[in-house]
Coordinates of C-alpha atoms in Angstrom, one line a residue:
M273 CA 99.5 101.6 84.6
N274 CA 96.5 99.3 85.2
I275 CA 93.4 101.5 84.9
K276 CA 91.3 98.8 86.5
K277 CA 93.3 99.0 89.7
I278 CA 92.6 102.8 89.9
I279 CA 88.9 102.5 88.9
P280 CA 87.8 99.0 90.2
I281 CA 84.3 99.3 88.7
L282 CA 86.0 98.6 85.3
E283 CA 86.9 95.1 86.7
W284 CA 83.3 94.0 87.0
L285 CA 81.0 96.3 85.0
P286 CA 82.2 95.3 81.5
N287 CA 81.7 91.6 82.3
Y288 CA 78.4 92.1 84.2
K289 CA 76.0 89.3 83.6
S290 CA 72.2 89.2 84.0
S291 CA 72.6 86.3 86.4
L292 CA 74.2 88.7 88.9
F293 CA 71.4 91.2 88.7
K294 CA 68.9 89.3 90.7
G295 CA 71.2 89.1 93.8
D296 CA 72.2 92.7 93.4
L297 CA 68.6 93.8 93.0
I298 CA 67.4 92.0 96.1
A299 CA 70.4 93.2 98.1
G300 CA 70.1 96.8 96.9
I301 CA 66.4 97.0 97.8
T302 CA 67.0 95.3 101.2
V303 CA 69.8 97.6 102.1
G304 CA 67.8 100.6 100.9
I305 CA 64.9 99.6 103.2
V306 CA 67.2 99.5 106.1
L307 CA 69.2 102.6 105.1
I308 CA 66.4 105.1 104.9
P309 CA 65.2 104.9 108.6
Q310 CA 68.9 104.5 109.7
G311 CA 69.9 107.6 107.7
I312 CA 67.2 109.6 109.4
A313 CA 68.1 108.3 112.8
Y314 CA 71.9 108.8 112.4
A315 CA 71.4 112.4 111.3
L316 CA 69.7 113.0 114.6
I317 CA 72.7 111.5 116.4
A318 CA 75.0 113.9 114.5
G319 CA 72.8 116.8 115.6
L320 CA 71.6 117.5 112.0
P321 CA 68.2 117.6 110.4
P322 CA 67.0 114.1 109.3
I323 CA 67.3 114.9 105.6
Y324 CA 71.1 115.1 105.8
G325 CA 71.3 111.4 106.7
L326 CA 69.7 110.6 103.4
Y327 CA 72.0 113.0 101.6
C328 CA 74.9 110.9 103.0
A329 CA 73.4 107.9 101.2
L330 CA 73.6 109.4 97.7
V331 CA 76.9 110.6 96.2
P332 CA 79.2 108.7 98.7
Q333 CA 77.6 105.4 97.7
I334 CA 78.0 106.2 94.0
L335 CA 81.7 107.2 94.3
Y336 CA 82.5 104.1 96.4
A337 CA 80.8 101.8 93.9
I338 CA 83.2 103.2 91.3
F339 CA 86.4 103.4 93.2
G340 CA 86.0 101.0 96.1
S341 CA 87.9 97.7 96.0
S342 CA 85.2 95.8 97.9
R343 CA 82.0 95.0 95.9
Q344 CA 79.8 94.4 99.0
V345 CA 80.7 97.1 101.5
A346 CA 77.8 99.5 102.1
I347 CA 78.8 103.2 102.5
G348 CA 76.7 105.9 104.1
P349 CA 75.8 107.4 107.5
V350 CA 76.8 105.3 110.5
A351 CA 76.2 105.7 114.2
M352 CA 79.8 105.9 115.4
D353 CA 80.9 108.6 112.9
S354 CA 77.7 110.5 113.6
L355 CA 78.4 110.7 117.3
I356 CA 82.0 111.8 116.6
V357 CA 80.6 114.6 114.3
A358 CA 78.2 115.7 117.1
T359 CA 81.0 115.7 119.7
G360 CA 83.4 117.8 117.6
V361 CA 81.0 120.2 115.8
S362 CA 78.9 120.9 118.9
T363 CA 81.9 122.8 120.5
L364 CA 81.9 125.2 117.5
A365 CA 78.2 125.8 116.8
L366 CA 74.7 125.2 118.1
A367 CA 73.3 121.8 117.0
G368 CA 70.9 122.1 114.1
S369 CA 71.8 125.7 113.2
E370 CA 72.9 126.8 109.8
S371 CA 76.4 127.3 111.0
Y372 CA 76.5 123.8 112.6
I373 CA 75.3 122.2 109.3
S374 CA 77.9 124.2 107.3
I375 CA 80.7 123.0 109.6
A376 CA 79.6 119.4 109.5
I377 CA 79.7 119.5 105.7
L378 CA 83.1 121.1 105.7
L379 CA 84.2 118.4 108.1
A380 CA 83.3 115.8 105.4
L381 CA 85.5 117.7 102.8
L382 CA 88.4 117.8 105.3
V383 CA 88.1 114.1 106.1
G384 CA 87.9 113.2 102.4
V385 CA 91.0 115.2 101.5
I386 CA 93.0 113.6 104.2
Q387 CA 91.8 110.1 103.3
F388 CA 92.5 110.7 99.6
L389 CA 96.1 112.0 100.3
L390 CA 96.8 109.0 102.5
G391 CA 95.7 106.7 99.8
I392 CA 97.6 108.5 97.0
F393 CA 100.8 108.3 99.1
S394 CA 100.2 104.6 100.0
L395 CA 99.9 105.2 103.7
G396 CA 97.3 102.5 104.3
F397 CA 99.7 100.7 106.6
I398 CA 98.7 103.1 109.4
V399 CA 95.9 100.7 110.2
N400 CA 98.5 98.4 111.5
F401 CA 99.1 100.7 114.5
L402 CA 95.7 99.8 116.0
S403 CA 95.6 96.1 117.0
K404 CA 92.3 94.2 117.1
P405 CA 91.9 94.4 120.9
V406 CA 92.2 98.2 120.6
I407 CA 89.6 98.3 117.8
T408 CA 87.3 96.0 119.8
G409 CA 87.6 98.1 123.0
F410 CA 87.1 101.4 121.1
T411 CA 84.1 100.1 119.1
S412 CA 82.4 98.6 122.2
A413 CA 82.8 101.8 124.2
V414 CA 81.5 104.0 121.4
A415 CA 78.5 101.7 120.9
L416 CA 77.7 102.0 124.6
I417 CA 78.1 105.8 124.5
I418 CA 75.8 106.1 121.4
G419 CA 73.2 103.9 123.0
L420 CA 73.1 105.8 126.2
N421 CA 72.9 109.1 124.4
Q422 CA 69.8 107.8 122.7
F423 CA 68.0 107.4 126.0
R424 CA 66.9 111.1 125.7
N425 CA 64.8 110.2 122.7
L426 CA 63.8 106.7 124.0
F427 CA 62.4 108.1 127.3
G428 CA 61.4 111.5 126.1
V429 CA 63.8 113.3 128.6
D430 CA 66.3 116.0 127.6
F431 CA 69.3 114.2 129.1
F432 CA 72.8 115.7 128.8
Q433 CA 74.5 114.6 125.6
S434 CA 78.2 113.8 125.8
D435 CA 80.8 111.3 124.7
Q436 CA 81.9 110.8 128.3
L437 CA 80.1 108.1 130.3
Q438 CA 80.2 109.6 133.7
Y439 CA 78.4 112.8 132.7
I440 CA 75.7 110.8 130.8
V441 CA 75.1 108.4 133.7
V442 CA 74.9 111.1 136.4
D443 CA 72.4 113.1 134.3
I444 CA 70.3 110.1 133.6
W445 CA 70.2 109.3 137.3
K446 CA 69.1 112.8 138.2
Q447 CA 66.4 113.1 135.6
F448 CA 65.2 109.5 135.1
S449 CA 62.1 110.1 137.2
T450 CA 60.8 112.7 134.7
F451 CA 60.6 110.2 131.8
N452 CA 57.6 110.5 129.4
T453 CA 55.4 107.4 129.9
H454 CA 53.9 107.3 126.3
T455 CA 57.3 107.9 124.7
T456 CA 58.9 105.2 126.9
V457 CA 56.2 102.6 126.2
I458 CA 56.5 103.1 122.4
G459 CA 60.3 103.1 122.5
L460 CA 60.7 100.0 124.6
A461 CA 58.0 98.2 122.6
S462 CA 60.0 99.0 119.5
V463 CA 63.2 97.6 121.0
V464 CA 61.4 94.4 122.0
L465 CA 59.8 94.1 118.6
I466 CA 63.1 94.6 116.7
I467 CA 64.8 92.0 118.8
I468 CA 61.9 89.4 118.3
L469 CA 61.9 90.0 114.6
R470 CA 65.7 89.5 114.4
M471 CA 65.4 86.3 116.4
I472 CA 62.8 85.0 113.9
H473 CA 64.9 85.8 110.9
K474 CA 67.8 88.3 110.3
K475 CA 66.5 89.2 106.8
I476 CA 63.2 90.6 108.1
P477 CA 63.4 94.4 107.7
S478 CA 62.7 95.0 111.4
A479 CA 63.8 98.6 111.3
L480 CA 61.3 99.4 108.5
L481 CA 58.5 97.5 110.1
V482 CA 58.8 99.4 113.4
V483 CA 59.0 102.7 111.5
I484 CA 55.8 101.9 109.6
L485 CA 54.1 100.8 112.8
G486 CA 55.2 103.9 114.7
I487 CA 54.0 106.2 111.9
L488 CA 50.6 104.5 111.8
I489 CA 50.2 104.7 115.6
M490 CA 51.0 108.5 115.6
R491 CA 48.9 109.1 112.4
F492 CA 45.7 107.5 113.6
F493 CA 46.1 107.6 117.4
G494 CA 48.2 110.8 117.7
T495 CA 45.6 112.6 119.9
S496 CA 46.3 110.0 122.6
F497 CA 50.0 110.4 122.3
N498 CA 50.4 114.1 121.7
D499 CA 53.3 114.3 124.1
V500 CA 55.4 112.0 122.0
A501 CA 58.0 113.8 119.9
I502 CA 57.9 113.2 116.1
V503 CA 60.2 113.9 113.2
K504 CA 57.7 116.3 111.5
E505 CA 58.5 117.8 108.1
I506 CA 61.4 116.5 106.1
P507 CA 62.2 118.6 103.0
S508 CA 61.7 116.8 99.6
G509 CA 64.1 117.1 96.7
L510 CA 67.7 116.3 95.9
P511 CA 70.7 118.3 97.3
F512 CA 72.2 121.0 95.1
F513 CA 75.9 121.2 94.2
G514 CA 77.9 123.6 96.3
V515 CA 81.5 123.9 97.5
P516 CA 81.6 124.1 101.4
E517 CA 82.7 127.5 102.7
F518 CA 85.7 127.5 105.1
E519 CA 88.2 129.6 106.9
L520 CA 91.7 128.6 107.9
D521 CA 91.0 128.9 111.6
Q522 CA 88.0 126.7 111.3
I523 CA 90.1 124.0 109.6
K524 CA 92.6 124.1 112.4
E525 CA 89.8 123.6 114.9
L526 CA 88.3 120.7 113.0
L527 CA 91.6 118.9 112.3
P528 CA 91.8 116.8 115.4
I529 CA 88.2 115.5 115.0
A530 CA 88.8 115.0 111.2
L531 CA 91.9 112.8 112.0
T532 CA 89.8 110.8 114.4
L533 CA 87.1 110.3 111.7
V534 CA 89.8 109.3 109.2
M535 CA 91.2 106.7 111.5
V536 CA 87.8 105.3 112.6
G537 CA 86.3 105.3 109.1
F538 CA 89.3 103.6 107.6
L539 CA 89.3 101.0 110.4
E540 CA 85.6 100.3 110.0
T541 CA 85.9 99.9 106.2
I542 CA 89.0 97.7 106.3
S543 CA 87.6 95.4 109.1
I544 CA 84.3 95.0 107.3
G545 CA 85.9 94.6 103.9
K546 CA 88.3 91.9 105.1
S547 CA 85.5 89.9 106.8
L548 CA 83.5 89.9 103.6
E549 CA 86.6 89.3 101.4
A550 CA 87.2 86.0 103.3
K551 CA 83.8 84.6 102.2
Q552 CA 84.5 84.9 98.4
D553 CA 87.2 84.6 95.8
E554 CA 86.2 87.3 93.3
Y555 CA 88.1 90.3 94.6
R556 CA 90.7 91.4 97.2
I557 CA 90.6 94.4 99.5
R558 CA 93.4 97.0 98.8
P559 CA 93.8 99.3 101.8
N560 CA 95.2 102.2 99.8
Q561 CA 92.4 102.0 97.2
E562 CA 89.9 102.0 100.1
L563 CA 91.4 105.2 101.3
I564 CA 91.1 106.8 97.9
A565 CA 87.5 105.6 97.5
L566 CA 86.5 106.9 101.0
G567 CA 88.3 110.2 100.3
L568 CA 86.5 110.7 97.0
S569 CA 83.2 109.7 98.6
N570 CA 83.5 112.3 101.3
I571 CA 85.0 115.0 99.1
F572 CA 82.2 114.8 96.4
G573 CA 79.6 114.0 99.1
S574 CA 80.4 117.3 100.8
F575 CA 79.7 119.1 97.5
F576 CA 76.1 117.7 97.8
K577 CA 75.5 118.4 101.5
A578 CA 76.7 115.1 103.0
Y579 CA 78.4 115.0 106.4
P580 CA 81.2 112.4 106.9
S581 CA 80.3 108.9 105.9
T582 CA 82.0 105.5 105.9
S583 CA 81.1 101.8 105.8
S584 CA 78.3 100.3 107.9
F585 CA 78.8 97.0 109.8
S586 CA 75.1 96.1 109.7
R587 CA 74.2 97.2 106.2
S588 CA 77.4 95.6 104.7
A589 CA 76.4 92.3 106.4
I590 CA 72.9 92.6 105.1
N591 CA 74.2 93.4 101.6
A592 CA 76.3 90.3 101.5
E593 CA 73.7 88.0 103.1
S594 CA 71.0 89.3 100.6
G595 CA 73.1 88.2 97.6
A596 CA 75.1 91.3 96.5
K597 CA 77.9 90.4 94.1
T598 CA 78.9 93.8 92.8
G599 CA 78.6 97.5 93.4
M600 CA 75.4 97.5 91.4
A601 CA 73.6 96.7 94.7
S602 CA 74.8 100.1 96.0
L603 CA 73.6 101.9 92.9
I604 CA 70.1 100.3 93.4
S605 CA 70.2 101.5 97.1
V606 CA 70.9 105.0 95.8
L607 CA 68.0 104.8 93.5
M608 CA 65.7 103.9 96.4
V609 CA 67.0 106.9 98.4
V610 CA 66.4 109.2 95.4
I611 CA 62.8 108.0 95.1
T612 CA 62.3 108.6 98.8
L613 CA 63.8 112.1 98.7
L614 CA 61.6 113.0 95.7
F615 CA 58.3 111.5 96.7
L616 CA 58.2 109.8 100.0
T617 CA 59.6 112.2 102.7
P618 CA 56.1 113.4 103.7
L619 CA 55.3 109.9 104.9
F620 CA 57.9 110.3 107.7
Y621 CA 56.2 113.3 109.2
Y622 CA 54.6 111.2 112.0
L623 CA 57.6 109.1 112.7
P624 CA 58.3 109.0 116.5
K625 CA 61.8 109.9 117.5
T626 CA 61.7 107.2 120.2
V627 CA 61.3 104.6 117.4
L628 CA 64.5 105.9 115.7
A629 CA 66.2 105.7 119.1
A630 CA 65.1 102.1 119.5
I631 CA 66.6 101.3 116.0
I632 CA 69.9 102.9 116.9
I633 CA 70.1 101.3 120.4
V634 CA 69.5 97.8 119.1
A635 CA 72.0 98.3 116.2
V636 CA 74.8 99.7 118.3
F637 CA 74.5 97.5 121.3
N638 CA 75.2 94.5 119.0
L639 CA 78.7 96.1 118.6
I640 CA 79.6 95.6 122.2
N641 CA 81.8 92.5 121.9
V642 CA 81.7 90.6 125.2
K643 CA 82.7 87.4 123.5
E644 CA 86.0 88.9 122.3
A645 CA 86.7 90.1 125.8
S646 CA 86.1 86.6 127.2
Y647 CA 88.2 85.0 124.5
L648 CA 91.2 87.4 125.2
W649 CA 90.9 86.7 128.9
R650 CA 91.5 83.0 128.3
V651 CA 94.2 83.2 125.6
N652 CA 96.1 86.5 126.1
K653 CA 95.9 88.6 129.3
L654 CA 98.0 91.4 127.9
D655 CA 95.7 91.9 124.9
F656 CA 92.7 91.7 127.3
W657 CA 94.0 94.5 129.4
L658 CA 94.9 96.5 126.2
M659 CA 91.2 96.1 125.1
I660 CA 89.9 97.1 128.6
S661 CA 92.1 100.1 128.9
T662 CA 91.0 101.4 125.5
F663 CA 87.4 100.7 126.4
I664 CA 87.6 102.6 129.7
A665 CA 89.6 105.5 128.2
T666 CA 87.1 105.9 125.5
L667 CA 84.2 105.8 127.9
C668 CA 85.6 108.2 130.4
L669 CA 87.8 110.5 128.4
G670 CA 85.8 110.7 125.2
I671 CA 86.1 109.3 121.6
E672 CA 88.9 111.5 120.5
Y673 CA 91.1 110.7 123.5
G674 CA 90.1 107.1 123.3
I675 CA 91.7 106.8 119.9
I676 CA 94.8 108.5 121.2
V677 CA 95.0 106.2 124.2
G678 CA 94.4 103.2 121.9
V679 CA 97.2 104.1 119.5
G680 CA 99.5 105.0 122.3
L681 CA 98.9 101.7 124.1
S682 CA 99.3 99.8 120.8
L683 CA 102.7 101.4 120.3
I684 CA 103.8 100.8 123.9
V685 CA 102.8 97.1 123.6
L686 CA 104.6 96.9 120.2
I687 CA 107.8 98.4 121.7
Y688 CA 107.5 96.2 124.8
R689 CA 107.2 93.0 122.7
T690 CA 110.0 93.9 120.3
S691 CA 112.3 95.1 123.1
K692 CA 111.8 91.8 125.1
P693 CA 111.4 89.0 122.5
Y694 CA 111.6 85.3 123.3
V695 CA 115.1 84.0 123.9
T696 CA 116.1 80.5 124.8
E697 CA 118.9 77.9 124.9
L698 CA 118.7 75.1 122.4
G699 CA 119.7 71.5 123.0
K700 CA 120.4 68.6 120.7
V701 CA 117.6 66.1 120.1
P702 CA 119.1 62.6 120.7
N703 CA 120.0 60.6 117.6
S704 CA 119.3 63.5 115.2
N705 CA 120.9 66.7 113.8
F706 CA 118.2 69.0 115.2
Y707 CA 118.5 71.5 118.0
R708 CA 115.3 72.5 119.9
N709 CA 114.1 74.7 122.7
K710 CA 115.1 73.2 126.0
N711 CA 111.9 74.5 127.7
R712 CA 109.7 72.6 125.3
F713 CA 111.7 69.4 124.7
E714 CA 112.8 67.8 127.9
E715 CA 114.8 65.1 126.1
V716 CA 117.2 67.5 124.5
V717 CA 120.9 67.1 125.4
L718 CA 122.7 70.2 126.8
E719 CA 126.5 70.3 126.9
D720 CA 128.4 72.3 129.5
D721 CA 131.0 73.6 127.1
I722 CA 128.5 74.7 124.4
L723 CA 125.7 77.3 124.4
V724 CA 123.4 77.4 121.4
F725 CA 121.4 80.6 121.8
R726 CA 118.3 81.6 119.9
F727 CA 116.9 85.1 119.6
D728 CA 113.4 85.4 118.1
A729 CA 113.2 89.0 116.7
Q730 CA 115.0 91.6 114.7
L731 CA 118.1 92.8 116.5
F732 CA 118.0 96.6 116.9
Y733 CA 118.5 99.5 119.3
A734 CA 115.4 98.7 121.4
N735 CA 116.4 95.2 122.3
A736 CA 120.2 95.1 121.9
S737 CA 120.8 95.4 125.6
Y738 CA 118.2 92.7 126.3
F739 CA 120.1 90.4 123.9
R740 CA 123.4 91.1 125.7
D741 CA 121.9 90.6 129.2
N742 CA 120.3 87.3 128.4
L743 CA 123.3 86.0 126.6
E744 CA 125.5 87.0 129.6
E745 CA 123.1 85.3 132.0
M746 CA 123.2 82.1 130.1
T747 CA 127.0 82.1 129.8
L748 CA 127.4 82.7 133.5
K749 CA 125.3 79.6 134.2
K750 CA 127.7 77.6 132.0
G751 CA 130.7 78.9 134.0
T752 CA 134.3 78.4 133.1
A753 CA 133.5 75.2 131.2
L754 CA 132.0 77.2 128.3
K755 CA 134.1 77.1 125.1
L756 CA 131.6 77.8 122.3
I757 CA 128.6 80.1 121.7
V758 CA 126.5 79.4 118.7
L759 CA 124.0 82.2 117.8
D760 CA 121.0 80.6 116.0
A761 CA 120.0 83.6 113.9
E762 CA 117.2 82.0 111.8
S763 CA 114.6 84.2 113.5
I764 CA 116.6 87.4 113.1
N765 CA 115.3 89.1 110.0
R766 CA 116.9 92.5 110.4
V767 CA 119.8 94.1 112.3
D768 CA 120.6 97.8 112.7
S769 CA 123.9 99.6 113.6
T770 CA 123.3 99.3 117.3
G771 CA 122.7 95.6 117.1
V772 CA 125.8 95.1 115.0
E773 CA 128.0 97.0 117.3
M774 CA 126.7 95.1 120.3
L775 CA 127.5 91.8 118.5
K776 CA 131.0 93.0 117.7
E777 CA 131.5 94.0 121.3
R778 CA 130.3 90.5 122.5
V779 CA 132.6 88.7 120.0
R780 CA 135.6 90.6 121.3
Y781 CA 134.6 90.1 124.9
Y782 CA 134.2 86.3 124.6
K783 CA 137.3 86.0 122.4
K784 CA 139.3 87.5 125.3
K785 CA 137.8 84.8 127.6
G786 CA 138.8 82.1 125.1
V787 CA 135.2 81.4 124.0
A788 CA 134.6 80.9 120.3
F789 CA 131.5 82.7 118.7
Y790 CA 129.8 81.0 115.7
F791 CA 126.8 82.1 113.7
A792 CA 124.1 79.7 112.3
G793 CA 121.2 80.3 109.9
V794 CA 122.0 83.9 109.2
K795 CA 119.7 85.3 106.5
G796 CA 121.5 86.9 103.5
P797 CA 120.4 90.5 104.1
V798 CA 121.4 90.3 107.7
R799 CA 124.7 88.6 106.8
D800 CA 125.4 91.5 104.4
D801 CA 124.9 94.1 107.2
L802 CA 127.2 92.1 109.5
F803 CA 130.0 91.9 106.8
K804 CA 129.7 95.5 105.9
S805 CA 130.2 96.5 109.5
G806 CA 133.5 94.8 109.7
L807 CA 132.6 91.6 111.7
L808 CA 134.9 89.5 109.5
D809 CA 137.8 91.4 111.0
L810 CA 137.0 89.7 114.3
I811 CA 135.9 86.2 113.3
D812 CA 136.6 83.9 110.3
I813 CA 134.1 83.5 107.5
H814 CA 134.3 79.8 108.2
H815 CA 132.4 80.5 111.5
F816 CA 129.1 81.0 109.6
F817 CA 127.0 77.9 109.3
M818 CA 123.7 76.9 107.7
R819 CA 122.5 75.1 110.9
A820 CA 123.4 74.9 114.5
N821 CA 124.3 71.2 114.4
Q822 CA 126.9 72.0 111.6
A823 CA 128.5 74.6 113.9
V824 CA 128.7 72.2 116.8
K825 CA 130.1 69.4 114.6
Y826 CA 132.7 71.7 113.1
Y827 CA 133.8 72.7 116.7
K828 CA 134.0 69.1 117.8
T829 CA 135.6 67.4 114.8
G830 CA 137.3 70.2 112.9
D831 CA 135.7 68.8 109.7
R832 CA 136.4 71.6 107.2
K833 CA 135.2 70.0 104.0
H834 CA 131.6 71.0 104.1
Q835 CA 132.2 74.3 105.8
E836 CA 134.8 75.5 103.3
K837 CA 132.3 74.9 100.6
F838 CA 129.6 76.9 102.4
A839 CA 132.1 79.7 103.3
K840 CA 133.1 80.0 99.7
Y841 CA 129.4 80.3 98.7
I842 CA 128.6 83.1 101.2
H843 CA 131.8 84.9 100.3
Q844 CA 130.8 84.9 96.6
S845 CA 127.2 85.9 97.3
Y846 CA 128.4 88.8 99.4
N847 CA 130.8 90.0 96.8

């Protein structure tokens, strides 16, 4: 057993060099500067006191630095998961109450246990059931929902909070005229300032600067803006250890929202990790290890009052751009949060909530991927509508049902594509031994008495009828002149019992009609399945060829020399 694979920190820490520390130090400080105001803001999204956003940035970051396979991903509170937490927990308790806080922490434990078990049992492949268009549609919809929900703090109006667009929009429309002028001015000014600073340079800590400016305005000119809501007192000190209390009925109620958080958190981490992985050659992302790392982060985070956490798009990008090379950058960010919790929380007393809303709105609206929608419209209409369907379902039905619709549509598209793969007739390229697609190569020669048929997928129960129908259609076009069918099976990498029985039935059918049936390019494992099923009782072993042109040549000339050699080889390899 390779201990370094289980505990990835052992891959880089023993060989850590002083030359790496400068980049890690700058990145850790930069991410910490962004993380502190974001943590406070995201806790408000989750319906929790601000301090819990900072708790999320402690133990989870430490555990991920030890067990995560990525050295640049930044773990902690994020906007999307915070909204999912608010959506799920608000149905069970009043936001901000002790019961609400307790349930949110229990949710982190439940999410962590599920993630850890999925990783231990190597179930990281589940990410494959959500295609990129689905992820894009879901992420864009959630970003829009999060942004609209922050209008209540941006404009100082108690709008209805929901994860369903129609309810938010209707309530905003009804109450928009009651917006607070001072709150709106400070909030919109913060949005504009953040955007301008980002346009000047992405590395400028725009979030921190607007936080400082907002605090100074309220501290020294607060009498002129006494109607602007502020964060007020944030408790100092580090969280104490404690195992979350739970009841079985409570876990049953939390399970659907926990599974949603597991899926979303894993997808976020993998997508971020893969994008950072592509920019370096030092390490590789391992999905199952990421599940284990996320699981441990949430499990032990819950013991120290953290609600569900995962990787952050924005902070991970900042971490990499600032020069982070190892998990040391995350540990430095943790140190900054610890210093803040111990000594600096009183400084945030005068922080306007509208400034936090501005930070969140700018951050999440960048996740609305219009470019991807435009690209998919040009290159793949089916993927475009898959993305739009997920986007609309998430907006109108809510985050939890959006995930279900996305997974369902992904599976439907997968079944559709595998049940109706590409099929074509091949023709001979003049003066060569190659057979090519007649629809792509106009010069190929097609013969009336020969059909070379290619099937581009595994042959199994979902597409066996499709295979038979297309083969039948092509043979009918050839008419009574047809004497030979060659199945080019190079693209068939698997066949099940239904596919085998259909092939045997077709061989018998065409044999009665006086039409020979040859196989070309059959892969070894597929050939084994065909032989075990008794196909050799219907056709000769000499009717298996390496290439389609050899099958046609054998049919025309009866040249057995090369084919007997190949037949002997495949017979020996099978036995």
